[in-house]
Steps between C-alpha positions, in 0.01 A plus 500: 500500500284587799489867400394400148208292627397779739503746210286271285260452789475877552422553130233231512348660811509845336315372193240326713452818702430695179246236393329497838489877532379558144226238537385663824471840332322355195253310721417816694413675171346206315133598524574855381712366214228251400243779498726731298577245230153345507634148545432243771814460713565300813817435702553160334572684173810659658803284427873554556705597198878493462686576182871535441639672194849630420369854542328441831292290736129518578335394821127565501149388569326418174133497402396357162179617336464196279201627304700795373855371484612758755751448780531741792826508697539671836846497649860589448756494225866554554699571192829561343388807310735784409204730423374520860550839660567401861750261650236245600417207282164430669186588308162445663256430220143429407502357149240391251625265227281409203525239235718626218205482261323759718789750490300769319229487768767533768663793324165680502462413870851632574423829325182535703689408819731795447195722465323348801802494732632808670849355517755444231572149623305317229748302292442302183745211476496314173181534303301284742598609852386807689615575854476748779846508660671668789866462584611462860849507644650202678481677833130576442398137455291527817267718287430215255145421619403865530636572152325198348175598675517847347568361153211253522262774616609719208462202262145445630414867438635472145298186429183657644544813290577286196184294541634158596565207272181570303661818369775288345252357252588139580225242476482323836314210341771431242738208548790552737760731350868416477632587846879544516 
């Protein structure tokens, strides 16, 4: 029983470490991100996010852009996914999730992301999620912050080239959108 409780404690500590490290990286890039998306952001908008699903678990820092119904996630997913090419299940991700009623706008954004990004790491999940992912192996977990930093910097470049949230055509004065 002692080993079981130690294992649970280690998992809890691991999850908290991901949250702490992802928040630190997001905070260090917050002003650049705010400038790129043309949206006022401050550290209080960064909140922890945990989600468990049969296909995987998310641990991330989350920022909600309430005016637009957009959620940003910065963190890690580990999955049970037979389509992954390497033996690791860890995926460092920067994800942008829109309200389902804005899926067509997101699809246009995803197409432009592929044009604006020099990598092939842009992924469209479902019709309302676009992500910039990078897989890391278990033994490369020490590279988590560095990997997340690189993804956020690339995400910022994409948003700057895209033209920020104004280029999405959303009306910032409209009532709050449905945020998932």
